[in-house]
PDB file of C-alpha atoms in Angstrom:
ATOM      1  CA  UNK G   3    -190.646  99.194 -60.077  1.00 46.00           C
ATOM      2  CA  UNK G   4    -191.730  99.381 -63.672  1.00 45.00           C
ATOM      3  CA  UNK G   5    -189.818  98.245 -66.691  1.00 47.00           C
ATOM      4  CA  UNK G   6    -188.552 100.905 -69.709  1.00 47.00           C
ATOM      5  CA  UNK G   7    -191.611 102.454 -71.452  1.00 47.00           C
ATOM      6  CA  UNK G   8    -191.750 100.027 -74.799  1.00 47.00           C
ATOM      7  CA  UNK G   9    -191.624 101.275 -78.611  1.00 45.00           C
ATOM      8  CA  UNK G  10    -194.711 102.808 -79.679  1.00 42.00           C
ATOM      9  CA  UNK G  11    -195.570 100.087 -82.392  1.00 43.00           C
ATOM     10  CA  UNK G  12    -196.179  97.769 -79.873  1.00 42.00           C
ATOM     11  CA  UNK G  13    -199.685  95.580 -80.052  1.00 41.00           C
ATOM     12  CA  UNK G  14    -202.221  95.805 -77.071  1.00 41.00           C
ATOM     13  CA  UNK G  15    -201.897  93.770 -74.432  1.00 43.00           C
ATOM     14  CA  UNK G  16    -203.869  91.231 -72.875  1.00 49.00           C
ATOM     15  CA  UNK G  17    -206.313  92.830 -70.079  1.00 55.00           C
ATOM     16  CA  UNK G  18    -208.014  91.583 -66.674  1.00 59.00           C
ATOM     17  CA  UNK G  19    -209.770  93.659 -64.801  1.00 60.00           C
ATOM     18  CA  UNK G  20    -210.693  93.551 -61.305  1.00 52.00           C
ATOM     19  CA  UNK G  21    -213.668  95.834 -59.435  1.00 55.00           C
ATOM     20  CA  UNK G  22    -215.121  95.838 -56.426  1.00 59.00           C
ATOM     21  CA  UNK G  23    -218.703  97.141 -55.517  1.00 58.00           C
ATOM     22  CA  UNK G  24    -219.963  99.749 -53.447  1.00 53.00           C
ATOM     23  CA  UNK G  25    -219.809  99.645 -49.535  1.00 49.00           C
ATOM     24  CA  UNK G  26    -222.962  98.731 -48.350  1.00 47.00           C
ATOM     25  CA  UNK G  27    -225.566  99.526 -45.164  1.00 41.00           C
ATOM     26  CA  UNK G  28    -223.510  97.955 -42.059  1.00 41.00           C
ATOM     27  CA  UNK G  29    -225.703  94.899 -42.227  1.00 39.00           C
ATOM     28  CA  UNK G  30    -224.784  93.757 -45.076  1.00 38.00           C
ATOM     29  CA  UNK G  31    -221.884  91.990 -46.498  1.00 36.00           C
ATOM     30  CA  UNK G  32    -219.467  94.501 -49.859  1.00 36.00           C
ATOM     31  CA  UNK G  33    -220.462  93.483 -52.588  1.00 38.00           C
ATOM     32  CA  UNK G  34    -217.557  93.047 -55.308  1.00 37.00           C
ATOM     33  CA  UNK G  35    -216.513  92.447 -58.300  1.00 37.00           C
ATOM     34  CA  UNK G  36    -213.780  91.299 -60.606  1.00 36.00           C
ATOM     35  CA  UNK G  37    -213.712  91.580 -64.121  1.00 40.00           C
ATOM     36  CA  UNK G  38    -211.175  88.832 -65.881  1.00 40.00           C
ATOM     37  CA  UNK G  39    -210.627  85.898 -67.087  1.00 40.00           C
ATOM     38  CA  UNK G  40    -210.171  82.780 -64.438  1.00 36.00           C
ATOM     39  CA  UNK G  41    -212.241  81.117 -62.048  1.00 33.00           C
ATOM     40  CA  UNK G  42    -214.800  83.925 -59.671  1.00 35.00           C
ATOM     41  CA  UNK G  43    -214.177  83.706 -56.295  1.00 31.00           C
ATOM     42  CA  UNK G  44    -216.245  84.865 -53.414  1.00 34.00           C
ATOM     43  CA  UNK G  45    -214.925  86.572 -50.311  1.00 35.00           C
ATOM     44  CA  UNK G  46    -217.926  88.393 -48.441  1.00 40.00           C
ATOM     45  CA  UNK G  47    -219.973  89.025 -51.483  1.00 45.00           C
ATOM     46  CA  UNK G  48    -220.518  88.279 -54.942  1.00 62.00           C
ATOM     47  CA  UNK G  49    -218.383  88.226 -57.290  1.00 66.00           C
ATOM     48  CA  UNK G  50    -218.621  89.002 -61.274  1.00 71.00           C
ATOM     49  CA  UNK G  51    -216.024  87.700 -63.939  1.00 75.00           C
ATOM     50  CA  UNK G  52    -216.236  89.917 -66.558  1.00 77.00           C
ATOM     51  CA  UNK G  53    -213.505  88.667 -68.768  1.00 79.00           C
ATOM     52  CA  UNK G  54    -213.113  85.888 -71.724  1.00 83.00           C
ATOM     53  CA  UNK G  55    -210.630  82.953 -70.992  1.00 82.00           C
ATOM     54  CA  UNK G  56    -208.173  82.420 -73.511  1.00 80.00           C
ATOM     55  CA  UNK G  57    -208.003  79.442 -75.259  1.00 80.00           C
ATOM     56  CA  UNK G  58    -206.625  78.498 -79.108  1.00 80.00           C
ATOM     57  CA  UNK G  59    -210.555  78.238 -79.788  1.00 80.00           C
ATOM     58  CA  UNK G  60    -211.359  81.607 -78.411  1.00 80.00           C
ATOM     59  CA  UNK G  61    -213.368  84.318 -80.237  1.00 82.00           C
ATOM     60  CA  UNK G  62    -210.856  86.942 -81.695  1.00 80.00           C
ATOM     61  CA  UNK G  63    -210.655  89.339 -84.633  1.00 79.00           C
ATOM     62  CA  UNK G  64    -210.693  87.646 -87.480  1.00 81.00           C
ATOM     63  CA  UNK G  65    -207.292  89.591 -88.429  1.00 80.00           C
ATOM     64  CA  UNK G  66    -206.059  88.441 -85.128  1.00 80.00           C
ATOM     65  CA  UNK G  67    -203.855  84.818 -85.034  1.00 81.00           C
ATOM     66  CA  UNK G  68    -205.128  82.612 -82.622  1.00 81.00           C
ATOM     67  CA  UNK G  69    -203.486  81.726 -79.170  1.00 83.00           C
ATOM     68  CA  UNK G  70    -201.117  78.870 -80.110  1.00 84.00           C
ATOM     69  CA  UNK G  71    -199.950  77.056 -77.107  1.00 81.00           C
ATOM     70  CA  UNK G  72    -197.008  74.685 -77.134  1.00 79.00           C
ATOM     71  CA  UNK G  73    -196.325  71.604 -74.659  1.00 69.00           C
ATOM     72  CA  UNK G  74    -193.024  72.487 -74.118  1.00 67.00           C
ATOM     73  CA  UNK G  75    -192.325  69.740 -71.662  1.00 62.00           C
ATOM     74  CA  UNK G  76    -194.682  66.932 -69.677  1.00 63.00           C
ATOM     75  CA  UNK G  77    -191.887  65.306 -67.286  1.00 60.00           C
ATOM     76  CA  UNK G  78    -187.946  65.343 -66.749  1.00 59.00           C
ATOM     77  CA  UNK G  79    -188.588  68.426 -64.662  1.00 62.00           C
ATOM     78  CA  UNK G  80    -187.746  68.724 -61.521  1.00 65.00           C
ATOM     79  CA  UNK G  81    -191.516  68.991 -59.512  1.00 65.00           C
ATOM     80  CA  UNK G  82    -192.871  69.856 -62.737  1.00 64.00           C
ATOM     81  CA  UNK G  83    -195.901  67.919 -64.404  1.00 67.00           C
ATOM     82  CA  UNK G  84    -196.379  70.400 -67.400  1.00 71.00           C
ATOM     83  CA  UNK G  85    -195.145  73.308 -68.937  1.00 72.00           C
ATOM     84  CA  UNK G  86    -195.850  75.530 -71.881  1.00 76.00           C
ATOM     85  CA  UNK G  87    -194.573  78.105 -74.511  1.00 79.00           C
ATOM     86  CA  UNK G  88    -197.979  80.327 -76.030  1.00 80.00           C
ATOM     87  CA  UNK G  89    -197.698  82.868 -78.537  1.00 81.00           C
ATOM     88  CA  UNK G  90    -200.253  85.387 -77.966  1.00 78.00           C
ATOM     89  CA  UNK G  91    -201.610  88.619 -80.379  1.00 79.00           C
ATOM     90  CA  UNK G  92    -202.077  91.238 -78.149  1.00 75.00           C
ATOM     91  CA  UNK G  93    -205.736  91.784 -80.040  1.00 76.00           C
ATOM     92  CA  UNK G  94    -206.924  88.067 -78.197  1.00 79.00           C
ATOM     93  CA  UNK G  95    -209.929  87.729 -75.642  1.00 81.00           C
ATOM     94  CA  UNK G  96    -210.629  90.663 -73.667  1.00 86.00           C
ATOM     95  CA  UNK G  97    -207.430  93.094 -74.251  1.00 87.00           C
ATOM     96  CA  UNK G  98    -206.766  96.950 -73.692  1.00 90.00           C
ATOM     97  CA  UNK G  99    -205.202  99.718 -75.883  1.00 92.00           C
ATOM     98  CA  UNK G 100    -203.136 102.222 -75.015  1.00 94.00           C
ATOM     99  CA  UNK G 101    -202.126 105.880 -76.770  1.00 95.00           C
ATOM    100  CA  UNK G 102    -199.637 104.176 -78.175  1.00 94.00           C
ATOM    101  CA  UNK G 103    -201.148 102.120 -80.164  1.00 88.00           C
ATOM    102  CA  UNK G 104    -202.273 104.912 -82.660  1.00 87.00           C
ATOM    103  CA  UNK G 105    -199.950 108.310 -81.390  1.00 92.00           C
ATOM    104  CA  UNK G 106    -196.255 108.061 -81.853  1.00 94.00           C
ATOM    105  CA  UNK G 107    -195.263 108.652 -78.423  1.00 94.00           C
ATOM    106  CA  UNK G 108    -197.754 107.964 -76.951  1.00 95.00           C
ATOM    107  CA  UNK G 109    -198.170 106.198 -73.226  1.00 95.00           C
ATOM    108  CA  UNK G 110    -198.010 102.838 -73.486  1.00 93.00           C
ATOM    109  CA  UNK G 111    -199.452 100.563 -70.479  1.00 88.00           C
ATOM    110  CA  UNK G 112    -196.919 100.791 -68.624  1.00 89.00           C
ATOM    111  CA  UNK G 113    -196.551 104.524 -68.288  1.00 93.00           C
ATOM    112  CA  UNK G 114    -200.348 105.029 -66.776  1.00 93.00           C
ATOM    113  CA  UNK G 115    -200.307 105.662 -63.068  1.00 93.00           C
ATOM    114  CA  UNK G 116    -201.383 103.420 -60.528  1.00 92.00           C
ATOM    115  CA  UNK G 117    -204.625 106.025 -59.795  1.00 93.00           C
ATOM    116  CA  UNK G 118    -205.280 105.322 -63.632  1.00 94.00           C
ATOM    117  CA  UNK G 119    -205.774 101.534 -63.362  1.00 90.00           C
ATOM    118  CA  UNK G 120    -205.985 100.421 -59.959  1.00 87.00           C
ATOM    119  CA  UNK G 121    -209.510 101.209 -57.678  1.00 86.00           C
ATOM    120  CA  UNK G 122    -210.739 103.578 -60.182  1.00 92.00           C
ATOM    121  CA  UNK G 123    -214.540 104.652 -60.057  1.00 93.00           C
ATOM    122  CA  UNK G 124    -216.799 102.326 -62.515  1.00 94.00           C
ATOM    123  CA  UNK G 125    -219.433 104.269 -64.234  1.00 97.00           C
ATOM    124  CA  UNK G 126    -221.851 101.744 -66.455  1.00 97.00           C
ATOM    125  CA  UNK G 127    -223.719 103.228 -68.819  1.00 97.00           C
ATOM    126  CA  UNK G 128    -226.387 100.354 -70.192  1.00 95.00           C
ATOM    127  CA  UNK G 129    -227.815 101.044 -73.770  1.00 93.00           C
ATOM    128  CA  UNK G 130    -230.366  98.456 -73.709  1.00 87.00           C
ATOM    129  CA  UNK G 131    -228.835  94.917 -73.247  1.00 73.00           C
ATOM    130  CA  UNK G 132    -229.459  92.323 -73.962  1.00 72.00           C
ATOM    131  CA  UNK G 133    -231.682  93.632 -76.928  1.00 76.00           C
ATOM    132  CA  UNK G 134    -229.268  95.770 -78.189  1.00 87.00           C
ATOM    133  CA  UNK G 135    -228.920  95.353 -82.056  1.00 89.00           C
ATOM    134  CA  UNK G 136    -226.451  95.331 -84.692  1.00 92.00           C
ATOM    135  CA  UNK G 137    -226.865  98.867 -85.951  1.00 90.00           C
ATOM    136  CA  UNK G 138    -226.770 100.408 -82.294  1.00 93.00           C
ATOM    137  CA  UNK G 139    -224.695 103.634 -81.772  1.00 94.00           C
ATOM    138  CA  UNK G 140    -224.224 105.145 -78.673  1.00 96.00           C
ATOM    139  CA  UNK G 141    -224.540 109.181 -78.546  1.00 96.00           C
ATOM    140  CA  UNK G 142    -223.779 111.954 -76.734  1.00 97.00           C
ATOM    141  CA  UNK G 143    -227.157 112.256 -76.362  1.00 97.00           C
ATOM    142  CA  UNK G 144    -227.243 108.943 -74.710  1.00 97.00           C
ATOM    143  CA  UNK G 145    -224.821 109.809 -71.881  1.00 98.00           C
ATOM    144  CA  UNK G 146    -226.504 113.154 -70.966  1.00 97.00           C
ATOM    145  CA  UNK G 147    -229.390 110.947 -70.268  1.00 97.00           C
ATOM    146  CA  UNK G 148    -227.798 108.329 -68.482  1.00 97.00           C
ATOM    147  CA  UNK G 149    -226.369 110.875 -66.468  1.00 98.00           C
ATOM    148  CA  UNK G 150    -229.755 112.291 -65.615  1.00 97.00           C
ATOM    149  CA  UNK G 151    -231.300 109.343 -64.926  1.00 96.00           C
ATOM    150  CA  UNK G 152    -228.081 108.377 -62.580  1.00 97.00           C
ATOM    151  CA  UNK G 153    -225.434 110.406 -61.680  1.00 97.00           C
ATOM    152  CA  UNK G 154    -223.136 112.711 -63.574  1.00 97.00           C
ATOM    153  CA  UNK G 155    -219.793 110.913 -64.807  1.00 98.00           C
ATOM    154  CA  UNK G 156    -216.992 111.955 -62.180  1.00 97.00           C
ATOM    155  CA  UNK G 157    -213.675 112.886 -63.403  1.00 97.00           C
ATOM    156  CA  UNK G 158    -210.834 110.059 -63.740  1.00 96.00           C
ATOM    157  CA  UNK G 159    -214.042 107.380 -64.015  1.00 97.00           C
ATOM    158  CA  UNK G 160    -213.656 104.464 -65.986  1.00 95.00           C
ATOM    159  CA  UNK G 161    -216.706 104.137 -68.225  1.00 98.00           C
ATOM    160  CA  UNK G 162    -217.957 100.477 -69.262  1.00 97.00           C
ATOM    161  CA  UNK G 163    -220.499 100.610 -71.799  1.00 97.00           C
ATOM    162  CA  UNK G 164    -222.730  97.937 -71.774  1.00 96.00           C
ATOM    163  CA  UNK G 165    -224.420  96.724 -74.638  1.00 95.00           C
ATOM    164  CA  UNK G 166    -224.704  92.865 -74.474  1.00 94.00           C
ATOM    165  CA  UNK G 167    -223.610  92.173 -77.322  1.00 94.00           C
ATOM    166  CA  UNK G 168    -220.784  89.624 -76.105  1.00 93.00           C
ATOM    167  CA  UNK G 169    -223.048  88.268 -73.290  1.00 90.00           C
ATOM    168  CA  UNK G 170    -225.279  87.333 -76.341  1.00 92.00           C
ATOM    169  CA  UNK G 171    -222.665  86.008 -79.424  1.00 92.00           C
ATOM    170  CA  UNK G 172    -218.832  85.978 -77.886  1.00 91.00           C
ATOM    171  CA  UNK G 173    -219.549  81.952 -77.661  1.00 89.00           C
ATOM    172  CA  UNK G 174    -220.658  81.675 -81.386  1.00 91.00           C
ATOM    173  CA  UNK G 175    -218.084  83.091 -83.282  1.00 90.00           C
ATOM    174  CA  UNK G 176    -219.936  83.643 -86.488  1.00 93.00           C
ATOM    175  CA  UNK G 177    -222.735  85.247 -84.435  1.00 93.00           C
ATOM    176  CA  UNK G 178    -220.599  88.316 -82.999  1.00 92.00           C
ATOM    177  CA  UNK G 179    -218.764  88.569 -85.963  1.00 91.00           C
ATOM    178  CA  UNK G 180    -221.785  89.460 -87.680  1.00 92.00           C
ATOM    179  CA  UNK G 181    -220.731  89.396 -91.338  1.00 91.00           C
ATOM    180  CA  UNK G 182    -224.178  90.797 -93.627  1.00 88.00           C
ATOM    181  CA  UNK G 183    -222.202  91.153 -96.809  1.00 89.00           C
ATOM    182  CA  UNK G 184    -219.446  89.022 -97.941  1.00 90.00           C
ATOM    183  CA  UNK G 185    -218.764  91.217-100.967  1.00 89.00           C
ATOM    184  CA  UNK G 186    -218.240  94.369 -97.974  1.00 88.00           C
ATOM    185  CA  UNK G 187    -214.949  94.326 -97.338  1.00 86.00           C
ATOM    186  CA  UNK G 188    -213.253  96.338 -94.931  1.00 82.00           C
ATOM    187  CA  UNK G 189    -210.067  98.422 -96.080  1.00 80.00           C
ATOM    188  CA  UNK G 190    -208.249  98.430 -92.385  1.00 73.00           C
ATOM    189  CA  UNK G 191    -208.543  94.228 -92.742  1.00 76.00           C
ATOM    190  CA  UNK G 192    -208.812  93.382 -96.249  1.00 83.00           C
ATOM    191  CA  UNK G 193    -211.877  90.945 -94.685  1.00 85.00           C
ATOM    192  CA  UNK G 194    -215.492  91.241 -94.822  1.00 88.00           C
ATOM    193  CA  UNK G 195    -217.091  93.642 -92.490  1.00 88.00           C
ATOM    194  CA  UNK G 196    -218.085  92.627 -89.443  1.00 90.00           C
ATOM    195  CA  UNK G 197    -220.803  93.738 -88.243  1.00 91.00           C
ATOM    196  CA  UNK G 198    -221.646  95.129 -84.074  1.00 94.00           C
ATOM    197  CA  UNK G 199    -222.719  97.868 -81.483  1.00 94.00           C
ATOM    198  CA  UNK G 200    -220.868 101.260 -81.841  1.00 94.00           C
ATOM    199  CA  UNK G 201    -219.546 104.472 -80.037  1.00 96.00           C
ATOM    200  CA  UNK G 202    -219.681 107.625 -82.233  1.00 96.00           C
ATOM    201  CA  UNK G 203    -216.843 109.859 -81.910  1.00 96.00           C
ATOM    202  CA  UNK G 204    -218.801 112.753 -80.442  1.00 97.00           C
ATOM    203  CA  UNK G 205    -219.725 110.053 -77.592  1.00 97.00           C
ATOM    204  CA  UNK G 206    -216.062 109.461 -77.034  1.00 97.00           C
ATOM    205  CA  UNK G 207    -215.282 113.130 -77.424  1.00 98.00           C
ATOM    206  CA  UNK G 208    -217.999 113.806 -74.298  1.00 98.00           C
ATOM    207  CA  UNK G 209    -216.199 110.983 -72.560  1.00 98.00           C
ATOM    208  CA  UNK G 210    -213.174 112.453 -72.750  1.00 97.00           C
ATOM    209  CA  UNK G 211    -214.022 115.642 -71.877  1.00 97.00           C
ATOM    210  CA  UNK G 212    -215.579 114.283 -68.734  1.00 97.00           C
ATOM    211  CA  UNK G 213    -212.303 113.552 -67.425  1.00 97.00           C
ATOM    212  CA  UNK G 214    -212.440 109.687 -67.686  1.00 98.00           C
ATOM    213  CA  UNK G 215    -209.035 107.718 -67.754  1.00 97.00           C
ATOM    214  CA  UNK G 216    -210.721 104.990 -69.855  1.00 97.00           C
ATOM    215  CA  UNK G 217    -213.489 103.294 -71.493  1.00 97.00           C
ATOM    216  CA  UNK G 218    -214.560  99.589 -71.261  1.00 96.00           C
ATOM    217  CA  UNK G 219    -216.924  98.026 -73.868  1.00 96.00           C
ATOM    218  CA  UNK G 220    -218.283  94.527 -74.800  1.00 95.00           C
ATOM    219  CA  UNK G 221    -217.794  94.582 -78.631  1.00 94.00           C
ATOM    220  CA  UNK G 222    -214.511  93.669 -80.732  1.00 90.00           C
ATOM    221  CA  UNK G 223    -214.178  97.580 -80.966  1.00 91.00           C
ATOM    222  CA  UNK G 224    -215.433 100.693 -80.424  1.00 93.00           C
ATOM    223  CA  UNK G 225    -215.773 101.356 -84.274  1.00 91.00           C
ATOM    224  CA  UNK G 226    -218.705  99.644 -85.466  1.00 81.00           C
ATOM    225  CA  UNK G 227    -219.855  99.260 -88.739  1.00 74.00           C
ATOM    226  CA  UNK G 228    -220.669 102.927 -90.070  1.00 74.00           C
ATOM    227  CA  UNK G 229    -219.183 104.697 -87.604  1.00 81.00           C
ATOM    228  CA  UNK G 230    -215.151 105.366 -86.969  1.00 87.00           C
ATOM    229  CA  UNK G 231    -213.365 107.952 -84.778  1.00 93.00           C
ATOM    230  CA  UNK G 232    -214.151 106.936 -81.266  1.00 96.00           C
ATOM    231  CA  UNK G 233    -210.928 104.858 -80.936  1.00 95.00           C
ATOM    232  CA  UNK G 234    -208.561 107.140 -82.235  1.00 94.00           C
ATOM    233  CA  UNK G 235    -210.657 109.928 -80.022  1.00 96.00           C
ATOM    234  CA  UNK G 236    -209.699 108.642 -76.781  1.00 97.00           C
ATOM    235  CA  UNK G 237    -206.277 107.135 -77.728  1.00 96.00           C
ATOM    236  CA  UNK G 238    -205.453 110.267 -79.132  1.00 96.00           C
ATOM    237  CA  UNK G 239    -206.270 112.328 -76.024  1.00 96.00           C
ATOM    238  CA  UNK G 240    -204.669 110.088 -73.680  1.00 97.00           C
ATOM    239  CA  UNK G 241    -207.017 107.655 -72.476  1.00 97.00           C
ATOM    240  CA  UNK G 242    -207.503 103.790 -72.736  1.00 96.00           C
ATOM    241  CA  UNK G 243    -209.556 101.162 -74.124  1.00 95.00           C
ATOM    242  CA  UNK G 244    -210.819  97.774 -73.065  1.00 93.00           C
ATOM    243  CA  UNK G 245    -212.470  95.317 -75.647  1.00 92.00           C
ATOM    244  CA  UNK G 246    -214.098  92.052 -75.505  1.00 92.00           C
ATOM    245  CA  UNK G 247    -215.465  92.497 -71.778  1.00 92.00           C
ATOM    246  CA  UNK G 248    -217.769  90.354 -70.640  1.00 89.00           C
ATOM    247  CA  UNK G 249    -220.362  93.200 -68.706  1.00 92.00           C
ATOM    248  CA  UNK G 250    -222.667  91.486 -67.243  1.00 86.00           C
ATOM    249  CA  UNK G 251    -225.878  92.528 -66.188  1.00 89.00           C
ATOM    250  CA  UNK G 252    -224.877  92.745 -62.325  1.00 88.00           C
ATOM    251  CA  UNK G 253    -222.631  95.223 -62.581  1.00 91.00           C
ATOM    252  CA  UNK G 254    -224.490  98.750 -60.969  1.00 93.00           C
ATOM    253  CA  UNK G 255    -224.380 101.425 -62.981  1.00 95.00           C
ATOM    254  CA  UNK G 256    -222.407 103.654 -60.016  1.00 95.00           C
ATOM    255  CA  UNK G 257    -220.791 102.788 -57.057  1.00 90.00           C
ATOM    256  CA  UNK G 258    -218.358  99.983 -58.231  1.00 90.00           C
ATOM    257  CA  UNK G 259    -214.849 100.258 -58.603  1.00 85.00           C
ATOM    258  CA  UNK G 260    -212.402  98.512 -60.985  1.00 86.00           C
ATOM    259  CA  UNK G 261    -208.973  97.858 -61.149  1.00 81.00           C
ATOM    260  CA  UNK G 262    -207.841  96.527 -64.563  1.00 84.00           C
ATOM    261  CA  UNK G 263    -204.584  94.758 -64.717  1.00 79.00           C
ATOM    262  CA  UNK G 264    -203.005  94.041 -68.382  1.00 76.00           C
ATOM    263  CA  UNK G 265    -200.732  90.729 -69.109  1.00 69.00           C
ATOM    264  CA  UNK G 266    -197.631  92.583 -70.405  1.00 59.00           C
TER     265      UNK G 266
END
């Protein structure tokens, strides 16, 4: 049973995701993985974490409060040896966003179906990493000819795009923030620009029109600097989004299969 869809103006939510690989010759062991923070475990294969753990000293948006945890109590409890109160921003460590967070009435989390987030196809589309740079922008163009060179995207996918960018900076804050001109600010933040990899809204448009349920990326956002629309694209029409992943480089780019999981 699921709880009461929540009010629109809710935040996103904190996300792990979980995959598991393609089913291999006889011979060999599945290979899976799961994407999310927490320790990788190995159960007849390997296994890829592809979240961030979250921690008060965790790379977030600079808009974004950090995660304040609270020692609520260290004995007197009965069997206990430690508990905690945390607040937590919904924009921390790797998180999704639902419709709702942009469209009134949208779906929130909670209202996807269990064919939208659990076992769903993983499509990888690599642009490069780890070399991508700062002013990358992904393309239509660029998922035609990742589909030639793989497979076309299949309907109700989930599409990670890979760009390295986190596998590169997420540890040095200043580093995937990015910041090239203090005296830039940005109007949605009232802080300086930051500065990362990209989707262009056509690219999220194609997406979309593919048929996928979702799209997974390794930057604070899909909206890099110069570009805007790719967000509000795929919220708009329906779908979700998953920022701050951790995509590493064994992750295939077809056959996996990923279940993501948000901390309501």
């Amino acid at each position: 049973a699921r709880p009461p869809p929540p009010p629109p103006s809710r935040r996103p939510e904190r996300t792990k995701c979980f995959a598991r690989g393609a089913p291999q010759a006889p011979s060999r062991p599945t290979e899976k993985t799961r994407c999310g923070g927490g320790k990788a475990v190995t159960t007849g294969g390997s296994i890829v974490d592809c979240g961030f753990s979250l921690s008060s000293e965790a790379t977030q948006r600079p808009d974004v409060a950090p995660l304040f945890i609270d020692a609520v109590e260290t004995s007197g409890y009965p069997g206990a040896v430690e508990r905690k109160s945390f607040a937590l921003d919904g924009g921390s460590g790797t998180h999704l966003q639902a419709p709702s967070h942009y469209v009134v009435g949208g779906r929130s989390i909670d209202r996807f179906s269990i064919e939208e987030l659990v076992d769903v196809p993983l499509v990888v589309i690599d642009c490069g990493a780890p070399y991508v740079d700062a002013d990358f922008v992904l393309t239509p163009e660029d998922i035609e000819q990742d589909e030639r060179r793989h497979a076309p995207i299949p309907r109700g996918s989930l599409v990670a795009i890979r760009t390295g960018w986190a596998a590169r900076h997420y540890a040095n804050r200043d580093a995937y923030y990015n910041v090239t001109d203090w005296t830039d600010i940005d109007e949605s933040t009232g802080l300086a620009r930051l500065h990362f990899p990209g989707v262009a809204e056509g690219a999220a448009r194609l997406l979309r029109d593919r048929g996928v349920v979702g799209v997974v990326i390794d930057t604070m956002a899909l909206d890099g600097p110069g570009v805007s629309g790719a967000l509000r694209e795929l919220l708009q029409r329906d779908a979700y989004v998953v920022a701050n992943a951790n995509l590493k480089e064994e992750l295939p780019a077809r056959g996996a299969r990923m279940t993501v999981a948000p901390l309501l």
